[in-house]
Amino acid sequence: MASSLQFLLFCIILLFFVSLSNAKPKLTFHPRALVLPVWKDASTNQYVTHIKQRTPLVSINLVLDLGGEFMWVDCDQGYVSSSYIPAHCRSAKCSLARANGCGECFSAPKPGCNNNTCSMFPANSVNGPATSGELAQDVISVQSTNGKNPGPIVSVPHYLFTCGGVKGMAGLGRARIGMPSLFAAAFSLQRKFAICLTSSPSANGVIFFGNGSYVMLPNIDLSSSLIYTPLLTNPVSTAPVYTQVKSIKVNERSISVNKSLLSIHSDGYGGTKISTVNLYTVLETSIYNALTKAFVKYANLTRVASVAPFGFCFDSKNVVSTRVGPAVPSIDLVLQSKKIVWRIFGSNSMVQVSKDVLCLGFVDGGSNPRTSIVIGGHQLENNFLQFDLATSRLGFSSSLLSRQTTCSNFNFTSSV
Ligand SMILES: *[C@@H]1O[C@H](CO)[C@@H](O)[C@H](O)[C@H]1NC(C)=O
Ligand SMILES: *[C@@H]1O[C@H](CO)[C@@H](O)[C@H](O)[C@H]1NC(C)=O
Ligand SMILES: *[C@@H]1O[C@H](CO)[C@@H](O)[C@H](O)[C@H]1NC(C)=O
Ligand SMILES: *[C@@H]1O[C@H](CO)[C@@H](O)[C@H](O)[C@H]1NC(C)=O
Ligand SMILES: *[C@@H]1O[C@H](CO)[C@@H](O)[C@H](O)[C@H]1NC(C)=O
């Protein structure tokens, strides 16, 4: 009697757990963060990520654009999907995207070409495709993460994007239809994203959406040692990529810079931004001249013929190699206070252009550029950057090489 009662109880408990575990993936899995790989495309030198989209799912590559307002997908080359829904003029989706125009299409209907749909233009993103596109929705699928490994795959059934152009772009801007905002809305994530770019074309760096720990092998949590500085807004751009450089030091000594160039003016000129679309940091001419002059003086290296786009190249034979790259004078970007310093070591300041030639990896941007300092990809590699859009805060790590890890050390082996 007692044993059959126990057996019954056992069966009930078993049933309970079986039903719980069956229900779990669909009903109770809420990702805390998402993860995407990012790599440097060897032929275009752009940083590229991929996601899965459509029904049936296909993998699509997207060029990373920190300033881009939304996701662009190339619809010219055979977009096939049974779950594609164009956004109709004056619908809620169009107003969310602030797309007021109404488009017609004079060929057979297909994704990217439907009547009565609102169109999107690459308004503030100089890097986007030059054509317009149709606002639309389709399913996308990405990997969640616990911060250490990729976890279960999650989907957004009606992800809003622009269908058109010839080049896919992953827009990480502040706009309401930027990828960080749409992922935050779909999964109740914090409106944050983080990037960690690699220098190696054969290894993946990583992009995170949402908050959490960001753990690199061998078990180094990057979230615990970030330095924070405000993200600024530019009156003519929604890109969440502006920050304040207050002064620049070379070899720990300040160089003389026209302070007016370092602020963002009401016409959108001036200031400092971060851009993954620029390969190297671009400096307004007077800043470039001051920085290179100080660098040449303190480095005391033998100059050799310069190699475009660089103006200062050196014989690297006598340059010692360290964990953080060639031993050269440090370059410091002093941010909102004297203690908030982004230090650039040799691995990020120098570019090895040939066996014996090292160039200073900064480029002259001319005397009246829109942005005085554009911190480009080479200077971002193996640095971890977190953009918190909700609190307008940038977290940065400086070189991970000094912490015995790199941006290619995220463990992409799934834990499920
Ligand atoms: C759009 O409407 C026009 C008429 O206004 C028609 O000629 C055209 O075929 C339609 N295109 C599509 C894609 O339905
Ligand atoms: C974000 O995640 C980190 C690391 O897990 C945690 O310490 C922090 O409290 C979280 N921040 C918020 C605002 O939830
Ligand atoms: C400093 O830069 C501003 C542009 O922001 C320019 O108008 C001004 O002439 C510059 N001052 C000097 C001394 O070069
Ligand atoms: C620069 O290097 C040369 C040898 O390469 C050395 O003789 C000279 O003293 C150095 N100058 C300074 C200022 O360090
Ligand atoms: C990467 O993660 C997988 C899954 O958790 C684990 O089995 C593997 O040991 C990890 N790799 C390293 C190098 O720690």
PDB file of C-alpha atoms and ligand atoms in Angstrom, residues 32 190 192 210-214 221 223-224 228 386 388 391 393, ligand 2:
ATOM      1  CA  ARG A  32      19.716  38.389 -20.682  1.00  0.00           C
ATOM      2  CA  GLN A 190      18.943  46.776 -21.376  1.00  0.00           C
ATOM      3  CA  LYS A 192      23.296  48.453 -24.379  1.00  0.00           C
ATOM      4  CA  GLY A 210      22.123  43.648 -23.400  1.00  0.00           C
ATOM      5  CA  ASN A 211      23.832  43.648 -20.047  1.00  0.00           C
ATOM      6  CA  GLY A 212      25.715  41.043 -18.157  1.00  0.00           C
ATOM      7  CA  SER A 213      29.135  39.759 -17.689  1.00  0.00           C
ATOM      8  CA  TYR A 214      31.248  39.539 -20.834  1.00  0.00           C
ATOM      9  CA  ASP A 221      35.075  39.189 -17.107  1.00  0.00           C
ATOM     10  CA  SER A 223      32.411  44.039 -17.438  1.00  0.00           C
ATOM     11  CA  SER A 224      34.181  44.343 -14.115  1.00  0.00           C
ATOM     12  CA  TYR A 228      33.279  54.996 -18.034  1.00  0.00           C
ATOM     13  CA  GLN A 386      30.312  49.115 -24.223  1.00  0.00           C
ATOM     14  CA  ASP A 388      24.968  52.216 -22.930  1.00  0.00           C
ATOM     15  CA  THR A 391      22.375  56.220 -19.717  1.00  0.00           C
ATOM     16  CA  ARG A 393      27.669  56.154 -21.170  1.00  0.00           C
TER      17      ARG A 393
HETATM   18  C1  LIG B   2      24.977  44.475 -15.622  1.00  0.00           C
HETATM   19  O1  LIG B   2      25.692  43.268 -15.446  1.00  0.00           O
HETATM   20  C2  LIG B   2      26.760  43.352 -14.517  1.00  0.00           C
HETATM   21  C3  LIG B   2      27.557  42.073 -14.569  1.00  0.00           C
HETATM   22  O2  LIG B   2      26.752  40.935 -14.403  1.00  0.00           O
HETATM   23  C4  LIG B   2      26.189  43.650 -13.129  1.00  0.00           C
HETATM   24  O3  LIG B   2      27.219  43.777 -12.207  1.00  0.00           O
HETATM   25  C5  LIG B   2      25.395  44.962 -13.203  1.00  0.00           C
HETATM   26  O4  LIG B   2      24.766  45.205 -11.966  1.00  0.00           O
HETATM   27  C6  LIG B   2      24.346  44.905 -14.308  1.00  0.00           C
HETATM   28  N1  LIG B   2      23.795  46.239 -14.455  1.00  0.00           N
HETATM   29  C7  LIG B   2      22.500  46.467 -14.428  1.00  0.00           C
HETATM   30  C8  LIG B   2      22.085  47.893 -14.593  1.00  0.00           C
HETATM   31  O5  LIG B   2      21.669  45.563 -14.337  1.00  0.00           O
END
